Coordinates of C-alpha atoms in Angstrom, one line a residue:
M293 CA 83.4 84.8 79.7
I294 CA 87.1 85.1 80.4
S295 CA 87.7 88.0 82.9
L296 CA 90.1 90.8 82.1
A297 CA 91.4 90.3 85.5
F298 CA 92.9 87.0 84.3
F299 CA 95.0 88.8 81.8
L300 CA 96.1 91.4 84.3
S301 CA 97.5 88.6 86.5
L302 CA 99.4 86.9 83.7
K303 CA 103.2 86.7 84.4
T304 CA 104.0 87.2 80.7
P305 CA 105.0 90.2 78.6
F306 CA 101.4 90.6 77.4
G307 CA 100.1 90.5 81.0
S308 CA 102.7 93.0 82.1
I309 CA 101.9 95.4 79.3
L310 CA 98.2 95.1 79.9
R311 CA 98.6 95.7 83.6
I312 CA 100.6 98.8 82.8
L313 CA 98.1 100.2 80.5
F314 CA 95.0 99.3 82.5
F315 CA 96.4 100.8 85.7
F316 CA 97.7 103.7 83.7
A317 CA 94.2 104.3 82.6
C318 CA 92.4 103.7 85.9
L319 CA 94.4 106.1 88.0
S320 CA 94.5 108.8 85.4
G321 CA 90.7 108.8 84.9
T322 CA 90.8 107.7 81.4
W323 CA 91.7 104.3 80.2
A324 CA 93.7 104.6 77.1
L325 CA 95.6 101.7 75.8
V326 CA 93.7 99.1 77.8
S327 CA 91.9 97.6 74.8
L328 CA 94.8 98.4 72.5
S329 CA 96.9 96.0 74.5
I330 CA 94.3 93.3 74.2
F331 CA 93.9 93.8 70.5
M332 CA 97.7 93.9 70.1
A333 CA 97.7 90.3 71.4
F334 CA 95.6 89.3 68.5
G335 CA 97.3 91.4 65.9
T336 CA 94.7 94.1 65.8
L337 CA 95.0 97.8 66.6
T338 CA 92.4 99.8 68.6
S339 CA 91.5 102.1 71.6
T340 CA 92.8 104.9 73.9
L341 CA 93.1 106.8 77.3
R342 CA 92.9 110.1 79.2
P343 CA 94.0 111.2 82.7
H344 CA 91.6 112.3 85.4
P345 CA 92.4 115.0 87.9
L346 CA 94.0 113.9 91.2
Y347 CA 92.1 113.5 94.4
F348 CA 93.7 113.0 97.8
Y349 CA 91.5 110.5 99.6
F350 CA 92.1 110.4 103.3
N351 CA 89.8 107.8 104.9
S352 CA 88.6 109.0 108.3
P353 CA 86.0 108.4 110.9
A354 CA 83.0 110.5 111.7
K355 CA 82.5 111.4 115.4
R356 CA 79.2 109.7 116.1
S357 CA 76.8 111.2 118.6
S358 CA 73.1 111.9 119.0
I359 CA 73.3 114.3 116.1
L360 CA 73.1 111.4 113.7
A361 CA 69.7 110.4 112.3
R362 CA 67.9 107.9 114.6
N363 CA 64.3 108.3 113.6
S364 CA 62.4 105.1 112.6
N365 CA 59.5 106.7 110.7
G366 CA 61.4 106.9 107.5
Q367 CA 60.4 110.6 107.0
E368 CA 62.2 113.0 109.3
P369 CA 65.5 114.4 107.9
S370 CA 68.7 114.1 109.9
P371 CA 70.7 117.3 110.6
S372 CA 72.7 116.6 107.4
G373 CA 69.6 116.6 105.3
H374 CA 69.6 112.8 104.6
P375 CA 66.3 111.0 105.2
S376 CA 66.4 108.7 108.1
L377 CA 65.4 105.2 107.2
Q378 CA 64.1 102.4 109.4
K379 CA 66.5 100.4 111.5
T380 CA 64.8 97.1 111.5
S381 CA 63.6 96.9 107.9
F382 CA 64.2 98.6 104.6
P383 CA 62.1 100.0 101.7
G384 CA 60.4 97.5 99.5
K385 CA 60.8 93.7 99.3
S386 CA 63.6 91.8 101.0
E387 CA 65.3 90.9 97.7
A388 CA 66.9 92.6 94.7
D389 CA 68.8 91.8 91.6
V390 CA 71.9 93.1 93.2
V391 CA 72.6 93.7 96.9
V392 CA 75.4 96.2 97.6
I393 CA 77.1 96.0 101.0
G394 CA 78.1 99.5 102.1
S395 CA 77.4 103.0 100.7
G396 CA 80.9 104.3 100.3
I397 CA 81.8 106.1 97.1
G398 CA 82.5 102.8 95.3
G399 CA 79.3 101.2 96.5
L400 CA 77.1 104.2 95.6
C401 CA 78.7 104.5 92.1
C402 CA 78.1 100.8 91.5
G403 CA 74.5 100.9 92.8
G404 CA 73.7 104.1 91.0
L405 CA 74.9 102.8 87.6
L406 CA 73.2 99.5 88.1
S407 CA 69.9 101.3 88.8
R408 CA 70.5 103.4 85.7
Y409 CA 70.9 100.0 83.9
Q410 CA 67.4 99.2 85.1
Q411 CA 68.6 96.6 87.7
D412 CA 66.7 96.3 91.0
V413 CA 69.4 97.5 93.5
L414 CA 69.4 97.5 97.2
V415 CA 72.3 99.2 99.0
L416 CA 72.7 98.2 102.7
E417 CA 74.5 100.6 105.0
S418 CA 75.3 99.9 108.6
H419 CA 75.5 103.5 109.7
D420 CA 73.1 106.4 110.1
L421 CA 74.4 108.3 107.1
P422 CA 75.5 107.2 103.6
G423 CA 79.0 107.8 102.2
G424 CA 81.3 105.6 104.3
A425 CA 84.6 107.4 104.8
A426 CA 83.4 110.3 102.6
H427 CA 80.2 111.2 104.5
S428 CA 79.8 114.5 106.3
F429 CA 78.1 115.1 109.7
E430 CA 76.7 118.1 111.6
V431 CA 77.2 119.3 115.2
K432 CA 75.8 122.5 116.6
G433 CA 75.3 123.9 113.1
Y434 CA 78.9 123.0 112.0
K435 CA 79.0 120.7 109.0
F436 CA 82.2 118.5 109.0
D437 CA 83.9 116.5 106.4
S438 CA 84.7 113.1 107.8
G439 CA 87.3 112.2 105.1
P440 CA 88.2 113.4 101.6
S441 CA 88.7 117.2 101.3
L442 CA 91.1 117.8 98.4
F443 CA 89.3 117.3 95.0
S444 CA 89.5 118.3 91.4
G445 CA 87.6 117.6 88.2
F446 CA 84.0 117.7 89.4
Q447 CA 83.1 120.0 86.6
S448 CA 84.6 117.9 83.8
R449 CA 82.2 115.9 81.6
G450 CA 82.4 113.9 78.4
P451 CA 85.2 111.5 77.3
Q452 CA 87.9 113.4 79.2
A453 CA 86.1 113.4 82.6
N454 CA 87.3 111.5 85.6
P455 CA 85.5 108.3 86.8
L456 CA 83.4 110.0 89.4
G457 CA 82.5 112.8 87.0
Q458 CA 81.3 110.3 84.4
V459 CA 79.2 108.4 86.9
L460 CA 77.6 111.6 88.0
D461 CA 76.9 112.5 84.4
A462 CA 75.4 109.1 83.8
L463 CA 73.1 109.7 86.8
G464 CA 72.2 113.2 85.6
E465 CA 73.7 114.9 88.7
S466 CA 76.2 117.7 89.2
I467 CA 78.1 119.3 92.1
P468 CA 78.6 123.1 92.4
C469 CA 82.2 123.8 93.4
A470 CA 84.6 126.6 94.3
S471 CA 87.9 126.7 92.5
Y472 CA 91.4 127.4 93.9
D473 CA 95.0 126.7 92.9
S474 CA 97.1 126.6 96.1
W475 CA 97.6 125.4 99.6
M476 CA 99.9 126.4 102.4
V477 CA 103.0 124.3 103.2
Y478 CA 104.8 124.4 106.5
I479 CA 108.2 122.5 106.3
P480 CA 111.5 122.7 108.1
E481 CA 112.8 125.1 105.4
G482 CA 110.0 127.6 105.9
E483 CA 106.4 128.4 105.1
F484 CA 105.0 129.2 101.7
L485 CA 101.9 129.2 99.5
S486 CA 102.4 126.3 97.0
R487 CA 100.6 126.9 93.7
I488 CA 99.9 124.2 91.2
G489 CA 100.8 125.0 87.6
P490 CA 103.8 124.8 85.3
T491 CA 106.0 127.6 86.7
E492 CA 104.9 128.7 90.1
F493 CA 106.5 125.8 92.0
L494 CA 109.9 126.6 90.4
K495 CA 109.8 130.0 92.2
D496 CA 109.3 128.1 95.5
L497 CA 112.2 125.8 94.7
E498 CA 114.5 128.7 93.9
K499 CA 113.6 130.4 97.2
Y500 CA 113.5 127.5 99.6
A501 CA 116.0 125.1 98.0
S502 CA 118.5 126.1 95.3
L503 CA 118.9 126.6 91.5
D504 CA 120.1 123.0 91.4
A505 CA 116.7 122.0 92.7
V506 CA 115.0 124.0 90.0
Q507 CA 117.1 122.3 87.3
E508 CA 116.3 118.9 88.8
W509 CA 112.6 119.6 88.9
R510 CA 112.6 120.6 85.3
K511 CA 114.5 117.5 84.5
L512 CA 111.9 115.4 86.3
L513 CA 109.0 117.1 84.5
D514 CA 110.7 116.7 81.1
A515 CA 111.0 112.9 81.8
V516 CA 107.5 112.1 83.1
L517 CA 105.2 114.4 81.1
P518 CA 105.8 112.7 77.7
M519 CA 104.6 109.4 79.3
S520 CA 101.2 110.9 79.7
A521 CA 100.7 112.2 76.2
A522 CA 98.6 109.1 75.3
A523 CA 96.1 109.8 77.9
M524 CA 93.3 111.8 76.5
A525 CA 90.6 109.7 74.9
L526 CA 89.2 106.6 76.5
P527 CA 86.4 107.3 79.1
P528 CA 86.6 105.3 82.3
L529 CA 82.9 104.5 82.1
S530 CA 83.6 102.5 78.9
I531 CA 85.6 99.8 80.9
R532 CA 84.2 96.5 82.0
G533 CA 85.8 93.4 83.5
D534 CA 85.2 90.9 80.6
W535 CA 85.7 90.6 76.9
G536 CA 82.9 93.0 76.3
V537 CA 85.5 95.7 76.8
L538 CA 86.6 95.0 73.2
S539 CA 83.2 96.5 72.1
T540 CA 82.6 99.2 74.7
A541 CA 86.2 100.5 74.7
A542 CA 88.5 99.1 72.1
A543 CA 86.5 99.3 68.9
R544 CA 84.6 102.4 70.0
Y545 CA 87.7 104.6 70.7
A546 CA 90.3 103.1 68.2
P547 CA 90.9 106.4 66.3
S548 CA 91.7 108.3 69.6
L549 CA 94.1 105.5 70.6
V550 CA 96.0 105.7 67.4
K551 CA 96.3 109.5 67.7
S552 CA 97.4 109.2 71.3
F553 CA 100.2 106.8 70.4
I554 CA 101.5 109.2 67.7
Q555 CA 101.4 112.1 70.3
M556 CA 103.2 109.9 72.8
G557 CA 106.4 109.9 70.8
P558 CA 109.5 107.7 71.3
Q559 CA 110.4 109.0 74.8
G560 CA 106.9 108.5 76.2
A561 CA 106.6 105.0 74.7
L562 CA 110.0 104.1 76.2
G563 CA 109.1 105.5 79.6
A564 CA 105.8 103.6 79.6
T565 CA 107.7 100.4 80.3
K566 CA 108.4 101.9 83.8
L567 CA 104.9 102.6 84.7
L568 CA 104.4 99.5 86.9
R569 CA 107.6 100.1 88.7
P570 CA 108.1 102.3 91.8
F571 CA 108.4 106.0 91.0
S572 CA 111.7 106.1 92.9
E573 CA 113.3 104.2 90.0
I574 CA 112.5 107.0 87.6
V575 CA 113.9 109.5 90.2
D576 CA 117.0 107.5 90.6
S577 CA 117.5 107.0 86.9
L578 CA 117.5 110.7 86.4
E579 CA 120.2 111.0 89.2
L580 CA 118.1 113.5 91.1
K581 CA 120.0 114.2 94.3
D582 CA 118.7 117.5 95.7
P583 CA 117.3 116.7 99.2
F584 CA 114.4 119.1 98.8
V585 CA 113.3 117.6 95.5
R586 CA 113.5 114.1 96.8
N587 CA 111.7 115.0 100.0
W588 CA 109.0 116.8 98.1
V589 CA 108.5 113.8 95.7
D590 CA 108.2 111.5 98.7
L591 CA 105.6 113.8 100.2
L592 CA 103.5 113.9 97.1
C593 CA 103.7 110.1 96.7
F594 CA 102.7 109.6 100.3
L595 CA 99.7 111.9 100.1
L596 CA 98.6 110.3 96.9
A597 CA 99.1 106.6 97.7
G598 CA 100.0 106.2 101.4
V599 CA 103.5 105.1 100.6
K600 CA 106.7 106.9 99.6
S601 CA 108.2 107.0 96.1
N602 CA 109.8 103.6 96.5
G603 CA 106.3 102.1 96.9
T604 CA 104.2 104.3 94.6
L605 CA 103.5 103.2 91.1
S606 CA 105.0 105.5 88.5
A607 CA 101.7 105.5 86.6
E608 CA 100.0 107.3 89.5
M609 CA 102.7 110.0 89.7
V610 CA 102.9 110.5 86.0
Y611 CA 99.3 111.6 85.9
M612 CA 99.5 113.6 89.1
F613 CA 102.3 115.6 87.5
A614 CA 100.4 115.9 84.2
E615 CA 97.4 117.3 85.9
W616 CA 99.0 119.5 88.5
Y617 CA 101.7 121.1 86.4
K618 CA 99.8 122.1 83.3
P619 CA 98.6 125.6 82.4
G620 CA 95.3 126.6 83.8
C621 CA 94.9 123.7 86.3
T622 CA 92.8 124.2 89.4
L623 CA 91.5 122.3 92.4
E624 CA 87.9 122.2 93.4
Y625 CA 85.8 122.0 96.6
P626 CA 82.1 121.2 96.7
I627 CA 80.2 124.3 97.8
H628 CA 78.2 122.3 100.3
G629 CA 81.0 120.1 101.6
S630 CA 82.2 116.6 100.7
G631 CA 78.7 115.4 101.7
A632 CA 77.4 117.0 98.5
V633 CA 79.2 114.3 96.6
V634 CA 77.4 111.6 98.5
D635 CA 74.1 113.5 98.3
A636 CA 74.4 113.6 94.5
L637 CA 75.2 109.8 94.2
V638 CA 72.2 109.0 96.5
R639 CA 69.9 111.2 94.5
G640 CA 71.0 109.4 91.3
L641 CA 70.5 106.0 92.9
K642 CA 67.0 106.8 94.0
K643 CA 66.1 108.6 90.8
F644 CA 66.4 105.3 88.9
G645 CA 64.6 103.3 91.5
G646 CA 67.5 102.1 93.6
R647 CA 67.0 101.6 97.3
L648 CA 69.2 102.6 100.2
S649 CA 68.7 101.3 103.7
L650 CA 70.6 103.0 106.5
G651 CA 71.2 101.4 109.9
T652 CA 71.1 98.0 108.3
H653 CA 74.1 95.9 109.3
V654 CA 75.1 93.0 107.2
E655 CA 76.3 90.1 109.4
K656 CA 77.0 87.4 106.8
I657 CA 77.2 86.9 103.0
V658 CA 75.1 83.8 102.3
V659 CA 76.6 81.2 100.0
E660 CA 74.5 78.3 98.7
N661 CA 75.7 75.6 96.3
G662 CA 78.9 77.5 96.0
R663 CA 77.3 80.8 94.9
A664 CA 76.6 84.1 96.7
V665 CA 72.8 84.3 97.0
G666 CA 72.2 87.1 99.5
V667 CA 73.1 88.4 102.9
K668 CA 72.0 87.8 106.5
L669 CA 71.4 91.0 108.6
R670 CA 72.2 91.4 112.2
T671 CA 68.5 91.1 112.9
G672 CA 68.5 87.6 111.4
Q673 CA 66.6 88.7 108.3
F674 CA 67.7 87.2 105.0
V675 CA 67.9 89.5 101.9
R676 CA 68.1 87.6 98.6
A677 CA 70.3 88.7 95.7
K678 CA 69.0 87.2 92.5
K679 CA 72.0 88.2 90.4
A680 CA 74.9 89.3 92.5
V681 CA 76.2 90.5 95.9
V682 CA 78.7 93.4 95.7
S683 CA 80.8 94.1 98.8
N684 CA 82.1 97.7 99.3
A685 CA 83.7 96.7 102.5
S686 CA 87.4 96.2 102.9
M687 CA 89.0 92.9 101.9
W688 CA 89.5 91.9 105.5
D689 CA 85.9 92.8 106.5
T690 CA 84.5 91.0 103.5
L691 CA 86.4 87.9 104.4
N692 CA 84.9 88.0 107.9
M693 CA 81.4 88.0 106.4
L694 CA 82.0 84.8 104.4
P695 CA 81.7 81.1 105.5
E696 CA 85.1 79.7 106.3
E697 CA 84.6 76.8 104.0
A698 CA 83.4 78.9 101.0
L699 CA 86.9 80.1 100.0
P700 CA 90.1 78.5 98.8
K701 CA 92.9 78.6 101.4
S702 CA 95.1 80.5 98.9
Y703 CA 92.6 83.3 98.6
K704 CA 92.1 83.6 102.4
D705 CA 95.9 83.5 103.0
R706 CA 96.5 86.3 100.5
I707 CA 94.0 88.6 102.2
K708 CA 95.4 87.8 105.6
K709 CA 98.9 88.5 104.5
T710 CA 98.2 91.7 102.7
P711 CA 99.8 94.5 104.7
Q712 CA 97.6 97.3 105.9
C713 CA 98.2 101.1 106.0
E714 CA 98.1 102.5 109.5
S715 CA 95.2 104.5 110.9
F716 CA 94.4 108.1 111.8
M717 CA 94.2 110.7 114.5
H718 CA 91.5 113.3 113.8
L719 CA 90.6 116.7 115.2
H720 CA 87.3 118.3 114.2
L721 CA 86.8 121.9 115.4
G722 CA 84.2 124.5 115.2
F723 CA 85.3 128.0 116.3
D724 CA 84.8 131.8 115.9
A725 CA 86.4 133.4 112.9
E726 CA 87.2 136.6 114.8
G727 CA 91.0 137.0 115.1
I728 CA 91.7 134.4 112.4
P729 CA 93.5 135.6 109.2
D730 CA 91.1 136.5 106.4
D731 CA 93.3 134.9 103.8
L732 CA 93.4 131.6 105.7
G733 CA 92.9 129.3 102.7
I734 CA 91.3 125.8 102.7
H735 CA 94.3 123.4 102.8
H736 CA 97.5 123.3 104.9
I737 CA 100.3 120.6 105.0
I738 CA 102.7 120.4 107.9
V739 CA 105.9 118.4 107.8
N740 CA 107.8 118.5 111.1
D741 CA 111.0 116.6 110.3
W742 CA 112.2 115.5 106.8
N743 CA 114.7 113.2 108.4
R744 CA 112.0 111.0 110.1
G745 CA 110.4 110.4 106.7
V746 CA 106.9 111.5 105.6
D747 CA 105.5 108.1 106.6
A748 CA 106.6 108.4 110.3
D749 CA 103.9 108.7 112.9
Q750 CA 103.1 112.2 114.2
N751 CA 105.3 113.8 111.5
V752 CA 102.9 115.0 108.8
V753 CA 99.6 116.7 109.6
L754 CA 96.9 117.7 107.0
V755 CA 94.5 120.5 107.9
S756 CA 91.4 121.4 106.0
V757 CA 89.3 124.6 106.6
P758 CA 86.5 124.2 104.1
S759 CA 84.5 127.1 105.5
A760 CA 87.3 129.3 103.9
L761 CA 85.6 128.5 100.6
S762 CA 82.1 127.3 101.6
P763 CA 80.7 129.6 104.4
D764 CA 77.3 127.7 104.3
L765 CA 79.0 124.9 106.3
V766 CA 79.1 127.0 109.5
P767 CA 77.0 129.5 111.4
P768 CA 77.7 133.2 110.5
G769 CA 81.2 134.4 111.5
K770 CA 82.5 130.9 112.3
H771 CA 85.0 128.3 110.8
V772 CA 85.0 124.5 110.6
L773 CA 88.3 122.6 110.6
H774 CA 89.5 119.0 110.2
A775 CA 93.0 118.1 111.1
Y776 CA 94.4 114.6 110.8
T777 CA 97.6 112.5 110.5
P778 CA 97.3 110.8 107.1
G779 CA 97.3 107.1 107.7
T780 CA 100.3 107.1 110.0
E781 CA 98.8 106.4 113.5
P782 CA 99.8 102.9 114.7
F783 CA 96.8 100.8 115.6
E784 CA 99.0 98.7 118.0
L785 CA 99.0 101.7 120.4
W786 CA 95.2 101.5 120.7
D787 CA 94.5 97.8 120.3
G788 CA 92.4 96.4 123.1
L789 CA 91.9 99.6 125.0
D790 CA 88.6 100.3 126.7
R791 CA 87.3 103.6 125.2
R792 CA 85.9 104.5 128.6
S793 CA 89.1 104.0 130.5
L794 CA 91.4 106.7 131.8
V795 CA 94.3 105.1 129.9
Y796 CA 92.4 105.6 126.6
K797 CA 91.5 109.2 127.5
R798 CA 95.1 110.1 128.4
L799 CA 96.5 108.5 125.2
K800 CA 93.9 110.3 123.2
A801 CA 95.0 113.7 124.7
E802 CA 98.6 112.8 124.2
R803 CA 98.4 111.6 120.6
S804 CA 96.1 114.5 119.5
E805 CA 98.6 117.1 120.7
V806 CA 100.5 117.1 117.4
L807 CA 97.2 118.1 115.7
W808 CA 96.5 120.9 118.2
R809 CA 100.0 122.3 117.7
A810 CA 99.6 122.3 113.9
V811 CA 96.3 124.1 114.1
E812 CA 97.7 126.7 116.4
R813 CA 100.6 127.3 114.0
I814 CA 98.2 127.8 111.1
L815 CA 95.5 129.9 112.8
G816 CA 97.9 132.1 114.7
P817 CA 97.6 133.9 118.1
G818 CA 94.0 134.8 117.5
F819 CA 93.0 131.1 118.0
S820 CA 92.3 129.5 121.4
R821 CA 91.7 125.9 122.1
D822 CA 89.4 126.7 125.0
S823 CA 87.2 129.0 122.9
C824 CA 86.2 126.3 120.4
E825 CA 82.5 125.6 120.3
V826 CA 83.0 122.1 119.0
K827 CA 86.0 119.8 119.8
L828 CA 86.0 116.2 118.6
I829 CA 89.0 113.9 118.7
G830 CA 89.0 110.7 116.7
T831 CA 91.3 107.8 117.1
P832 CA 92.0 104.5 115.3
L833 CA 89.3 102.9 117.5
T834 CA 86.9 105.6 116.3
H835 CA 87.8 104.7 112.8
Q836 CA 87.4 101.0 113.4
R837 CA 84.1 101.4 115.3
F838 CA 82.2 103.7 113.1
L839 CA 83.5 103.0 109.6
R840 CA 83.8 99.2 110.1
R841 CA 87.4 99.4 109.0
N842 CA 89.5 96.5 110.1
R843 CA 92.0 97.8 112.6
G844 CA 90.9 101.3 111.5
T845 CA 93.1 101.0 108.5
Y846 CA 93.4 103.4 105.6
G847 CA 93.5 100.4 103.2
P848 CA 95.9 97.9 101.7
A849 CA 99.6 99.0 101.8
I850 CA 100.4 97.4 98.5
Q851 CA 103.9 98.3 97.3
A852 CA 104.5 99.0 93.6
G853 CA 106.5 96.4 91.8
K854 CA 105.8 93.8 94.6
D855 CA 102.1 93.2 94.3
T856 CA 98.9 94.5 92.6
F857 CA 95.4 95.3 93.9
P858 CA 93.0 92.4 93.7
A859 CA 90.5 92.2 90.8
H860 CA 86.7 92.7 91.4
S861 CA 85.6 89.1 91.0
T862 CA 86.1 86.5 93.7
P863 CA 86.4 82.7 93.8
I864 CA 82.7 82.7 94.7
P865 CA 80.4 83.1 91.7
Q866 CA 78.0 86.1 92.0
L867 CA 80.2 87.7 94.6
F868 CA 82.1 90.9 93.6
C869 CA 84.0 93.5 95.4
C870 CA 84.6 97.2 94.8
G871 CA 86.3 100.0 96.8
D872 CA 89.8 100.7 98.0
S873 CA 90.6 97.0 98.5
T874 CA 90.3 96.4 94.8
F875 CA 91.9 97.6 91.6
P876 CA 92.8 100.4 90.9
G877 CA 93.2 101.0 94.7
I878 CA 93.0 103.8 97.2
G879 CA 91.5 107.2 96.3
V880 CA 88.1 108.8 95.4
P881 CA 88.6 108.4 91.6
A882 CA 89.9 104.9 92.0
V883 CA 87.0 103.7 94.1
A884 CA 84.5 105.4 91.8
A885 CA 86.2 103.5 88.9
S886 CA 86.0 100.2 90.7
G887 CA 82.3 100.6 91.3
A888 CA 81.7 101.5 87.7
I889 CA 83.7 98.5 86.4
V890 CA 81.6 96.1 88.6
A891 CA 78.3 97.7 87.5
N892 CA 79.3 97.6 83.8
S893 CA 80.4 93.9 84.1
L894 CA 77.0 92.9 85.5
V895 CA 74.9 94.0 82.5
P896 CA 74.9 93.0 78.8
V897 CA 77.3 94.9 76.4
Y898 CA 74.4 96.4 74.5
Q899 CA 73.1 98.2 77.7
H900 CA 76.6 99.4 78.5
S901 CA 76.9 100.8 75.0
E902 CA 73.5 102.4 75.1
L903 CA 74.6 104.2 78.3
L904 CA 77.7 105.5 76.7
D905 CA 75.7 106.8 73.7
A906 CA 73.2 108.5 76.1
I907 CA 75.8 110.5 77.9
G908 CA 77.7 111.4 74.7
I909 CA 80.9 109.5 75.1

């Protein structure tokens, strides 16, 4: 079969339109217009799309210690509640239809769906706990999020659900959540509670900026919202990476697509031509000049994609605006922490017979006769993959697992030349709630200096206090907190340092000071560093070591309009990739979508269609 990725790479008007619509769909959570664009190439009309709620996905390391599960009997639970599996072997036979390397969100979504498709799946995870950058861990009764903390859309189901929601639905799992609609913002102009919704932010603009800023913001919303009118019909779970998409998506959802095009209107259709261009081009075309508005747009872009508006695809921002500035919109936080997302995916995997092996490090991907046939573990054991190997590792780490001679030079060169986002500094704290404001709130964003740029190191700090919404994460009367610099910590400062050295420890204290100051600003005079019961500082070396992230990176720093995220297939037959190094890119919904696309592509169309029928989409 001819891969859809082939058409996405075409340097033709058709290829450009298809990339726009497919990316449009991926990041929004529905996939409208994907199949339509294919059918249009053949003179046929079909299909449609819908946006999913936004998630900020901040990759981050977990502080490893003896609290992680290290039993070898396969029975005793770890402090986080995950069963501890054997370190030298894994459940069942040393082969599977599909072997998945890594249990991040993308790998678990892929493995869970394949198990649901009655494939024999084995997920191999190097660490003690599943979840990759999204796992949670426990210290002294405090349950910490290691990474993502800002979510929405967990409760949505059916055709309009986001990719992760649809995978969970397919696996028969759900996640109880607390809802909220605001976060605290600390910027040079002042401090305020920023609420999502169509009118609340206008009040903030009037107070902290000017009436001109209010008018420019309205002008921006009026321009971008019509572009998303066609995004309400095509479920992400219907997408696959081959021509089978014509059946599972195009023909199936043709009426919704036609309706969405009518709703889109001339302005939205005209604006759609800009969706693969940087969002800054839309801002510039509207002649928006207010410094606050432009700074705020840069901040939102950076938090969403790791780059400012001149590097963020307009498609991403269009759907963020559509979801955050509509009536009745809310954010959600899993009642039992971000680890509840991982727990649900693991339950779904095992429910359908999938296997997960923790503490099982893949050393090499084995290639025979030009095809991926399995993996070699650090122990020397060979695990055969009868149908496919799927890597949930980063592109750079996947490359390091492959034989040098197995890949074309052009493919290797592209990976090596792909720029990387920087890494993180992390601060995980457990402390007494006495003296801390009762209305603390879960999320806080601090910008120290607009003039330095939101992507400057030590300038923007994100702070999450999940116990403000989920008290079961902490002992009674306590709080748990995670502060971090979002992908702006230069790895070069840390490269080659001995983690036991005095130089490393001094640098760690120095570079974490910006986090401490942010926390003290948020928590007020009732907080004391010295009184914290748990104090864990993570660095880029922590990130690199425990998450197996090349140079501790956040992911590929791919600039809109200059390059695109790689497809899921590789030059090696039977080797596929999912996760934040593949299309549609960085972010919880994006990696969930990537895992689903790979899983769908590895089974016959009839099975894929039966699954869609079973979950009512």
